[in-house]
Amino acid sequence: MTARIGVVTFPGTLDDRDTQRAVRVAGAEAVALWHRDKDLKQVDAVVLPGGFSYGDYLRAGAISRFSPVMETIIEQARAGMPVLGICNGFQVLCEAHLLPGAMLRNTALHFVCRDQRLRVETSTTAWTSDYAAGQEISIPLKNIDGRYTADEHTLDELEAEGRVAFRYATGGPEADGYGNPNGSLRDIAGITNAAGNVVGLMPHPEHAVEPLVGTGRTDGLGFFTSVLKKLVSA
């Protein structure tokens, strides 16, 4: 039976169609979920895609967190359903307290759009098992509110529990996508919850699943194949 992965659309979402395509490229069925509908349509996993939901008023993701669909997603995520938040979706997950910390305006106060080098820090989550810890990947980044922040206790806890999922790779020239693009603390690009079923990251893996579009690489496809393997083995 084909796995069903829901992709949520909020007002202002930009990357839902791209994410649905990435799901299909990976071999799953993409199911469109509307923000006002609490019904998840019996999906096996959920992706909150990127964009500017509700125009990023108040704070990025702050209004979407109260959409009816999020009530069900929060409940199912706490019960173990795999949930991935990409860019604005990561912001929503933080606002919903499924992930700790918050996203602030980039330190340079500019929108950043570039191919970004990431270092995979853990391969033990539902969304990263097809990667190896320490592996470098390159996927597109595009945000203005991408600076991850948290208090020192939370940061230390994330480090100690192995819950930093990705860091911005800093070992090469900026022209090749290296460096921290937004001032995120400890170069954090993505994190996971303690159970490993909820992951959020700022860069966009859905734009790097086919060689003819995006970066010209398929480094982002592993997110979607990882969760398929998780669902099959469950």
CSV table of C-alpha atoms in Angstrom, one decimal:
chain,number,residue,atom,x,y,z
A,1,MET,CA,0.0,0.0,0.0
A,2,THR,CA,1.4,3.4,-1.0
A,3,ALA,CA,2.2,5.7,1.9
A,4,ARG,CA,0.2,8.9,2.0
A,5,ILE,CA,2.0,12.2,3.0
A,6,GLY,CA,-0.1,15.3,3.6
A,7,VAL,CA,1.1,18.7,2.6
A,8,VAL,CA,-0.6,21.6,4.3
A,9,THR,CA,-1.6,24.8,2.5
A,10,PHE,CA,-2.0,28.0,4.6
A,11,PRO,CA,-2.9,31.4,3.2
A,12,GLY,CA,0.4,32.6,1.8
A,13,THR,CA,2.0,29.2,1.5
A,14,LEU,CA,4.3,29.2,-1.6
A,15,ASP,CA,5.9,25.7,-1.8
A,16,ASP,CA,3.1,23.3,-1.3
A,17,ARG,CA,3.0,22.2,-5.0
A,18,ASP,CA,6.8,21.7,-5.0
A,19,THR,CA,6.6,19.7,-1.8
A,20,GLN,CA,3.8,17.6,-3.3
A,21,ARG,CA,5.9,16.9,-6.3
A,22,ALA,CA,8.9,15.9,-4.1
A,23,VAL,CA,6.6,13.4,-2.3
A,24,ARG,CA,5.6,11.9,-5.6
A,25,VAL,CA,9.2,11.7,-6.8
A,26,ALA,CA,10.1,9.8,-3.7
A,27,GLY,CA,7.3,7.3,-4.4
A,28,ALA,CA,4.5,8.3,-2.0
A,29,GLU,CA,1.1,9.7,-2.6
A,30,ALA,CA,0.8,13.4,-1.9
A,31,VAL,CA,-2.4,14.5,-0.2
A,32,ALA,CA,-3.4,18.2,-0.1
A,33,LEU,CA,-4.5,19.4,3.3
A,34,TRP,CA,-6.3,22.7,3.8
A,35,HIS,CA,-5.5,24.8,6.9
A,36,ARG,CA,-9.2,25.2,7.9
A,37,ASP,CA,-9.9,21.5,7.8
A,38,LYS,CA,-9.1,19.4,10.9
A,39,ASP,CA,-9.4,16.2,8.9
A,40,LEU,CA,-5.9,14.8,7.9
A,41,LYS,CA,-7.5,12.4,5.4
A,42,GLN,CA,-5.8,9.3,7.0
A,43,VAL,CA,-2.3,10.4,6.0
A,44,ASP,CA,0.7,8.7,7.4
A,45,ALA,CA,2.9,11.8,7.7
A,46,VAL,CA,2.6,15.5,7.3
A,47,VAL,CA,4.8,18.3,5.8
A,48,LEU,CA,4.4,21.9,6.6
A,49,PRO,CA,5.9,23.7,3.6
A,50,GLY,CA,7.6,27.0,3.1
A,51,GLY,CA,6.1,30.4,2.3
A,52,PHE,CA,4.8,33.4,4.1
A,53,SER,CA,1.7,32.1,5.9
A,54,TYR,CA,-0.7,34.9,6.8
A,55,GLY,CA,1.9,37.3,5.5
A,56,ASP,CA,4.2,36.5,8.5
A,57,TYR,CA,2.1,39.1,10.5
A,58,LEU,CA,2.9,39.2,14.2
A,59,ARG,CA,5.7,36.7,13.9
A,60,ALA,CA,6.4,34.2,11.1
A,61,GLY,CA,4.1,31.2,11.7
A,62,ALA,CA,2.4,32.8,14.7
A,63,ILE,CA,-1.1,32.9,13.2
A,64,SER,CA,-0.9,29.6,11.3
A,65,ARG,CA,-0.2,27.8,14.6
A,66,PHE,CA,-3.8,28.4,15.5
A,67,SER,CA,-5.3,27.1,12.2
A,68,PRO,CA,-7.7,24.2,12.7
A,69,VAL,CA,-5.5,21.7,10.9
A,70,MET,CA,-2.8,22.4,13.5
A,71,GLU,CA,-4.9,21.1,16.3
A,72,THR,CA,-4.9,17.6,14.7
A,73,ILE,CA,-1.3,17.8,13.7
A,74,ILE,CA,-0.2,18.7,17.2
A,75,GLU,CA,-2.2,15.8,18.6
A,76,GLN,CA,-0.9,13.3,16.0
A,77,ALA,CA,2.7,14.5,16.2
A,78,ARG,CA,2.7,13.9,20.0
A,79,ALA,CA,1.3,10.4,19.3
A,80,GLY,CA,4.3,9.7,17.0
A,81,MET,CA,3.2,10.8,13.5
A,82,PRO,CA,6.2,12.0,11.4
A,83,VAL,CA,6.0,15.8,10.8
A,84,LEU,CA,8.4,17.9,8.7
A,85,GLY,CA,8.5,21.7,8.8
A,86,ILE,CA,10.3,23.4,6.0
A,87,CYS,CA,11.2,27.1,6.4
A,88,ASN,CA,7.9,28.7,7.3
A,89,GLY,CA,6.8,25.2,8.4
A,90,PHE,CA,9.7,25.2,10.9
A,91,GLN,CA,8.6,28.5,12.2
A,92,VAL,CA,5.1,27.1,12.7
A,93,LEU,CA,6.4,24.1,14.5
A,94,CYS,CA,8.3,26.4,16.9
A,95,GLU,CA,5.2,28.5,17.5
A,96,ALA,CA,3.2,25.4,18.1
A,97,HIS,CA,5.8,24.2,20.7
A,98,LEU,CA,6.4,21.0,18.9
A,99,LEU,CA,10.0,22.2,18.6
A,100,PRO,CA,11.8,24.5,21.0
A,101,GLY,CA,13.2,27.9,20.2
A,102,ALA,CA,12.1,30.7,17.8
A,103,MET,CA,13.0,32.1,14.5
A,104,LEU,CA,14.1,35.8,14.3
A,105,ARG,CA,14.9,38.2,11.4
A,106,ASN,CA,18.2,37.5,9.7
A,107,THR,CA,21.1,39.4,11.3
A,108,ALA,CA,21.8,41.3,8.0
A,109,LEU,CA,18.1,42.2,7.8
A,110,HIS,CA,18.0,41.0,4.2
A,111,PHE,CA,16.2,38.2,2.4
A,112,VAL,CA,18.7,35.4,1.6
A,113,CYS,CA,18.3,33.2,-1.4
A,114,ARG,CA,21.1,30.8,-2.3
A,115,ASP,CA,22.2,27.2,-2.6
A,116,GLN,CA,23.3,26.3,1.0
A,117,ARG,CA,25.7,23.7,2.3
A,118,LEU,CA,24.5,21.8,5.3
A,119,ARG,CA,26.1,19.2,7.6
A,120,VAL,CA,23.9,16.4,8.7
A,121,GLU,CA,24.2,16.0,12.4
A,122,THR,CA,22.0,13.0,13.0
A,123,SER,CA,20.6,10.1,10.9
A,124,THR,CA,18.3,8.8,13.6
A,125,THR,CA,15.1,10.8,12.9
A,126,ALA,CA,12.2,9.7,10.7
A,127,TRP,CA,13.3,12.3,8.1
A,128,THR,CA,17.1,11.8,8.0
A,129,SER,CA,17.8,8.0,8.0
A,130,ASP,CA,18.9,8.0,4.4
A,131,TYR,CA,21.8,10.4,5.3
A,132,ALA,CA,24.9,9.7,7.3
A,133,ALA,CA,26.0,11.8,10.3
A,134,GLY,CA,28.7,14.2,9.1
A,135,GLN,CA,27.5,14.1,5.5
A,136,GLU,CA,27.4,17.4,3.6
A,137,ILE,CA,24.5,18.2,1.4
A,138,SER,CA,23.5,21.2,-0.7
A,139,ILE,CA,19.9,22.5,-0.9
A,140,PRO,CA,18.3,25.9,-1.6
A,141,LEU,CA,17.8,28.4,1.2
A,142,LYS,CA,15.4,31.4,1.0
A,143,ASN,CA,14.2,33.3,4.0
A,144,ILE,CA,14.3,36.6,5.9
A,145,ASP,CA,13.2,35.2,9.3
A,146,GLY,CA,15.7,32.3,9.5
A,147,ARG,CA,17.8,33.1,12.5
A,148,TYR,CA,17.3,30.2,15.0
A,149,THR,CA,17.5,31.3,18.6
A,150,ALA,CA,16.9,29.7,22.0
A,151,ASP,CA,18.2,30.2,25.6
A,152,GLU,CA,21.5,28.7,26.5
A,153,HIS,CA,19.8,25.9,28.6
A,154,THR,CA,17.7,24.8,25.6
A,155,LEU,CA,20.7,25.0,23.2
A,156,ASP,CA,22.8,22.9,25.6
A,157,GLU,CA,19.9,20.4,25.9
A,158,LEU,CA,19.6,20.1,22.2
A,159,GLU,CA,23.3,19.4,21.9
A,160,ALA,CA,23.4,16.9,24.7
A,161,GLU,CA,20.5,14.9,23.4
A,162,GLY,CA,21.7,14.9,19.8
A,163,ARG,CA,18.7,16.9,18.6
A,164,VAL,CA,20.5,19.3,16.3
A,165,ALA,CA,19.6,17.7,13.0
A,166,PHE,CA,21.5,20.1,10.7
A,167,ARG,CA,24.1,22.8,10.8
A,168,TYR,CA,25.2,25.3,8.3
A,169,ALA,CA,28.5,24.0,6.9
A,170,THR,CA,31.2,26.6,7.5
A,171,GLY,CA,34.3,24.9,6.1
A,172,GLY,CA,34.5,26.6,2.7
A,173,PRO,CA,33.9,29.8,0.6
A,174,GLU,CA,30.6,31.6,0.7
A,175,ALA,CA,30.5,31.4,-3.1
A,176,ASP,CA,30.1,27.6,-2.8
A,177,GLY,CA,27.3,27.9,-0.2
A,178,TYR,CA,29.3,27.7,3.0
A,179,GLY,CA,28.8,29.9,6.0
A,180,ASN,CA,26.0,30.8,8.4
A,181,PRO,CA,23.6,32.8,6.2
A,182,ASN,CA,21.3,34.3,8.9
A,183,GLY,CA,23.1,34.3,12.2
A,184,SER,CA,21.5,31.2,13.7
A,185,LEU,CA,22.9,30.4,17.1
A,186,ARG,CA,25.5,27.6,17.0
A,187,ASP,CA,25.0,27.4,13.2
A,188,ILE,CA,21.8,25.5,13.7
A,189,ALA,CA,19.8,24.9,10.5
A,190,GLY,CA,17.4,22.3,11.8
A,191,ILE,CA,16.4,20.4,14.9
A,192,THR,CA,14.3,17.5,16.0
A,193,ASN,CA,12.1,16.6,18.9
A,194,ALA,CA,13.2,14.0,21.5
A,195,ALA,CA,11.2,11.2,19.7
A,196,GLY,CA,12.8,12.0,16.3
A,197,ASN,CA,9.4,12.1,14.5
A,198,VAL,CA,9.2,15.9,14.2
A,199,VAL,CA,11.9,17.8,12.3
A,200,GLY,CA,12.2,21.4,11.3
A,201,LEU,CA,14.8,23.1,9.0
A,202,MET,CA,15.1,26.4,7.2
A,203,PRO,CA,16.5,25.3,3.8
A,204,HIS,CA,14.2,23.7,1.2
A,205,PRO,CA,14.9,20.0,0.4
A,206,GLU,CA,11.8,19.9,-1.9
A,207,HIS,CA,13.7,22.1,-4.4
A,208,ALA,CA,16.5,19.5,-4.7
A,209,VAL,CA,14.9,16.2,-5.7
A,210,GLU,CA,15.5,16.2,-9.4
A,211,PRO,CA,18.7,17.0,-11.4
A,212,LEU,CA,17.0,19.3,-13.9
A,213,VAL,CA,15.6,21.8,-11.4
A,214,GLY,CA,16.7,23.7,-8.3
A,215,THR,CA,20.4,23.0,-7.5
A,216,GLY,CA,20.8,20.4,-10.2
A,217,ARG,CA,21.3,17.9,-7.4
A,218,THR,CA,19.1,15.5,-5.6
A,219,ASP,CA,20.4,16.1,-2.1
A,220,GLY,CA,17.0,16.8,-0.7
A,221,LEU,CA,15.3,13.6,-1.8
A,222,GLY,CA,16.6,11.8,1.2
A,223,PHE,CA,14.1,13.5,3.5
A,224,PHE,CA,11.2,12.0,1.7
A,225,THR,CA,12.7,8.5,1.1
A,226,SER,CA,13.7,8.4,4.8
A,227,VAL,CA,10.2,8.9,6.0
A,228,LEU,CA,8.9,6.3,3.5
A,229,LYS,CA,11.3,3.7,4.9
A,230,LYS,CA,10.1,4.7,8.4
A,231,LEU,CA,6.5,4.2,7.5
A,232,VAL,CA,7.1,0.9,5.8
A,233,SER,CA,9.0,-0.5,8.8
A,234,ALA,CA,6.4,0.8,11.3
